[in-house]
mmCIF file of C-alpha atoms in Angstrom:
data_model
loop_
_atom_site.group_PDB
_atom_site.id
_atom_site.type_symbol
_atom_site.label_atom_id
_atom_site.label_comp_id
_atom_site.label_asym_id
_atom_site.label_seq_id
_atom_site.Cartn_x
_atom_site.Cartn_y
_atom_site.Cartn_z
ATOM 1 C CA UNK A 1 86.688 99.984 64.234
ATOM 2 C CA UNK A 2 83.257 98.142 65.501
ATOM 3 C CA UNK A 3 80.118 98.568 63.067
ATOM 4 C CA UNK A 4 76.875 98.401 63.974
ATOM 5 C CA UNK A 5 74.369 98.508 61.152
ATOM 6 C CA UNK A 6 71.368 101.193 61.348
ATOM 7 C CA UNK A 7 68.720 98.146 61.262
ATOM 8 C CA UNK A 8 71.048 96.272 64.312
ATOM 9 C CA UNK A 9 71.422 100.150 66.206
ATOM 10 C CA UNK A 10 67.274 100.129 66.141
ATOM 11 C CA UNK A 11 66.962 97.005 68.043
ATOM 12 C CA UNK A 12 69.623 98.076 70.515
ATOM 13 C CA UNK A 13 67.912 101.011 71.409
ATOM 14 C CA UNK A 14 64.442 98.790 71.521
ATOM 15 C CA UNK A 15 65.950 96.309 73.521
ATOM 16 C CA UNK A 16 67.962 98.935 75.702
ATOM 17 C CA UNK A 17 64.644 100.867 76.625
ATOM 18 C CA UNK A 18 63.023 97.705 77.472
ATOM 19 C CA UNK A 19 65.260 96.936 80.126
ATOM 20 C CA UNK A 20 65.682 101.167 81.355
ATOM 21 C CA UNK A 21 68.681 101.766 79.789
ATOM 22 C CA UNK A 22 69.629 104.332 77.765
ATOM 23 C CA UNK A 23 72.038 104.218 74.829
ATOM 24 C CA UNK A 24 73.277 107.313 75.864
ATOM 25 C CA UNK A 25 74.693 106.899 79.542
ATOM 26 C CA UNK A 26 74.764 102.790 79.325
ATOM 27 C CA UNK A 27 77.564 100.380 76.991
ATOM 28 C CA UNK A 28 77.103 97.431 74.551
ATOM 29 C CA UNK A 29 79.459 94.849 75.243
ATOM 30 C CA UNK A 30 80.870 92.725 72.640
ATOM 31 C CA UNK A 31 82.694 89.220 73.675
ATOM 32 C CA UNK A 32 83.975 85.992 72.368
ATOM 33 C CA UNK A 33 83.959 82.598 74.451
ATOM 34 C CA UNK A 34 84.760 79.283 73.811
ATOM 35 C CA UNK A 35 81.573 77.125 72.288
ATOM 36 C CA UNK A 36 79.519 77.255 69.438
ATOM 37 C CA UNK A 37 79.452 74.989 66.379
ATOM 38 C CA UNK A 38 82.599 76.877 65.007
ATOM 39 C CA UNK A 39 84.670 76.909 68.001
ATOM 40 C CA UNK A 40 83.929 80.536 69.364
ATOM 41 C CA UNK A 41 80.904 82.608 69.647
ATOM 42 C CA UNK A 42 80.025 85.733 70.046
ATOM 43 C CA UNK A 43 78.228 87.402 73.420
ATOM 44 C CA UNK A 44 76.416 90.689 73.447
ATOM 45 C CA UNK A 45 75.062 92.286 76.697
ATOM 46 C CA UNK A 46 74.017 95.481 77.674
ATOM 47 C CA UNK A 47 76.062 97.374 80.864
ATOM 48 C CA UNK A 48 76.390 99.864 82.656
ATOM 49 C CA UNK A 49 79.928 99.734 83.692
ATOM 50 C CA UNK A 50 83.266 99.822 81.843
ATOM 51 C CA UNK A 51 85.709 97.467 83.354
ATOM 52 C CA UNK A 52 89.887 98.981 83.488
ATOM 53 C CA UNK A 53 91.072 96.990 80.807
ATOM 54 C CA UNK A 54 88.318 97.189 78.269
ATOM 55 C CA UNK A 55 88.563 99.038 74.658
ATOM 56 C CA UNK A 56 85.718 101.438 74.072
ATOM 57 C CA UNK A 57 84.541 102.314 70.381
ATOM 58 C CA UNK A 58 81.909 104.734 69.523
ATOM 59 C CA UNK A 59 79.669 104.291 66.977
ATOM 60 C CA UNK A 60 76.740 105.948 65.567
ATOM 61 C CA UNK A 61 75.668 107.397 69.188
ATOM 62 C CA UNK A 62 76.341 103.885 70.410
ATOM 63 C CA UNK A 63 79.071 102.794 73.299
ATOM 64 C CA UNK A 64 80.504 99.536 72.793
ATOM 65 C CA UNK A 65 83.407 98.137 75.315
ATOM 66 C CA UNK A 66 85.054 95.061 74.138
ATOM 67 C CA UNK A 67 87.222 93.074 77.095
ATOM 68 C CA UNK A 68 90.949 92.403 76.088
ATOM 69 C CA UNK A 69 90.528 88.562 75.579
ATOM 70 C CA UNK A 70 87.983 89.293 72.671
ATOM 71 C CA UNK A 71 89.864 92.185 71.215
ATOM 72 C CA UNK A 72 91.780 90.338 68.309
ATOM 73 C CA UNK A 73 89.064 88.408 67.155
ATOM 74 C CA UNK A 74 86.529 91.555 66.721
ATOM 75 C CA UNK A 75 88.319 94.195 65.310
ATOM 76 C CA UNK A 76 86.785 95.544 62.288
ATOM 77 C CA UNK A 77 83.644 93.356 63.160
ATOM 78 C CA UNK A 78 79.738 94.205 61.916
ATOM 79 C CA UNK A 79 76.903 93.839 64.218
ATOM 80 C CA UNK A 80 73.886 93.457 61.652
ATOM 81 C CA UNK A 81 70.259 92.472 62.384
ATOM 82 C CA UNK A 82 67.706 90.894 60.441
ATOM 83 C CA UNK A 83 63.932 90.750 61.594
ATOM 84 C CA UNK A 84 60.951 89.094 60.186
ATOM 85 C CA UNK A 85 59.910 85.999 59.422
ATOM 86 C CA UNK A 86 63.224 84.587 57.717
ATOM 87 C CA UNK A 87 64.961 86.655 59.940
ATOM 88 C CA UNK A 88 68.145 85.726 62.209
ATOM 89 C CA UNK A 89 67.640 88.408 64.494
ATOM 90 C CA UNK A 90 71.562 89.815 65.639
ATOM 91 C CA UNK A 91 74.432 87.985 63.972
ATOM 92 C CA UNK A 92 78.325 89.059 63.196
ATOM 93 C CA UNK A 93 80.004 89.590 59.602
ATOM 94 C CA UNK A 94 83.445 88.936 60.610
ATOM 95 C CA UNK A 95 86.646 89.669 58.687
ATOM 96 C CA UNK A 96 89.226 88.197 61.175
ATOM 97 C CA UNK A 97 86.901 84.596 60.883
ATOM 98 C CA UNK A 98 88.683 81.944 59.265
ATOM 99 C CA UNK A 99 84.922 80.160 59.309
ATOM 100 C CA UNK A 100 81.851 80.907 60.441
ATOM 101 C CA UNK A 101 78.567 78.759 60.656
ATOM 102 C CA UNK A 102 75.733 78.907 59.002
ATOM 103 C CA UNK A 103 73.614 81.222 61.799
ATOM 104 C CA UNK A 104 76.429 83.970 61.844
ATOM 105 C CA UNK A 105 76.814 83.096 65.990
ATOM 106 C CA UNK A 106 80.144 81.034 65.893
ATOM 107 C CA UNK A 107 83.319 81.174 64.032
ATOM 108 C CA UNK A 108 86.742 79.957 63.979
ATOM 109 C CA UNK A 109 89.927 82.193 63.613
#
C-alpha cells in the first residue's frame, strides 16, 4: 500500500491544477534513482500515461503508478508534506529504509 497524507494530497491537487491536470484522469508517479546523500532518492512527477509494467495504487481519489525498478523499495511508503516557514515541502517516511537523511529525500535500503 502507498500513503499519501491529506496535507501532501492538497498540494498534489494544487500543483496538478497548475500544470492542467486533473487528479482524476492524470497519475502520480513515484520512483527511486541512484543519488542523493543516502544513496537513493526519491522522484515524484505528475503523468498522464501508465507505462505496461508499472504497479498502480489508489489512494484517497489519487492514482499513483510506481515502475518495477522502484517497487521494493516503496512499498508501504508515506508521501507527507510540510509547508510554511520551517517547512520541507514533500518528503518520504519510509519503512523499507535502512537510513534516511536528514531532508527525508534520500535513503539507503
Amino acid at each position: 500500500m502507498i500513503i499519501i497524507s491529506d496535507q501532501a494530497k492538497i498540494k498534489l491537487v494544487s500543483l496538478m491544477k497548475d500544470e492542467g491536470l486533473s487528479h482524476h484522469s492524470s497519475f502520480i508517479r513515484f520512483g527511486v534513482k541512484n543519488g542523493g546523500c543516502s544513496g537513493l532518492s526519491y522522484e515524484l512527477s505528475f503523468d498522464n500515461q501508465q507505462n505496461k509494467e508499472d504497479k498502480i495504487f489508489h489512494y484517497k481519489e489519487m492514482k499513483i503508478l510506481i515502475d518495477k525498478n522502484s517497487y521494493p523499495y516503496l512499498l508501504g511508503i508515506t508521501l507527507e508534506y510540510s509547508g510554511g516557514l520551517n517547512g520541507k515541502g514533500f518528503y518520504f517516511k519510509n519503512p523499507n529504509a535502512q537510513h534516511t537523511c536528514g531532508c527525508g529525500k534520500s535513503f539507503s535500503s
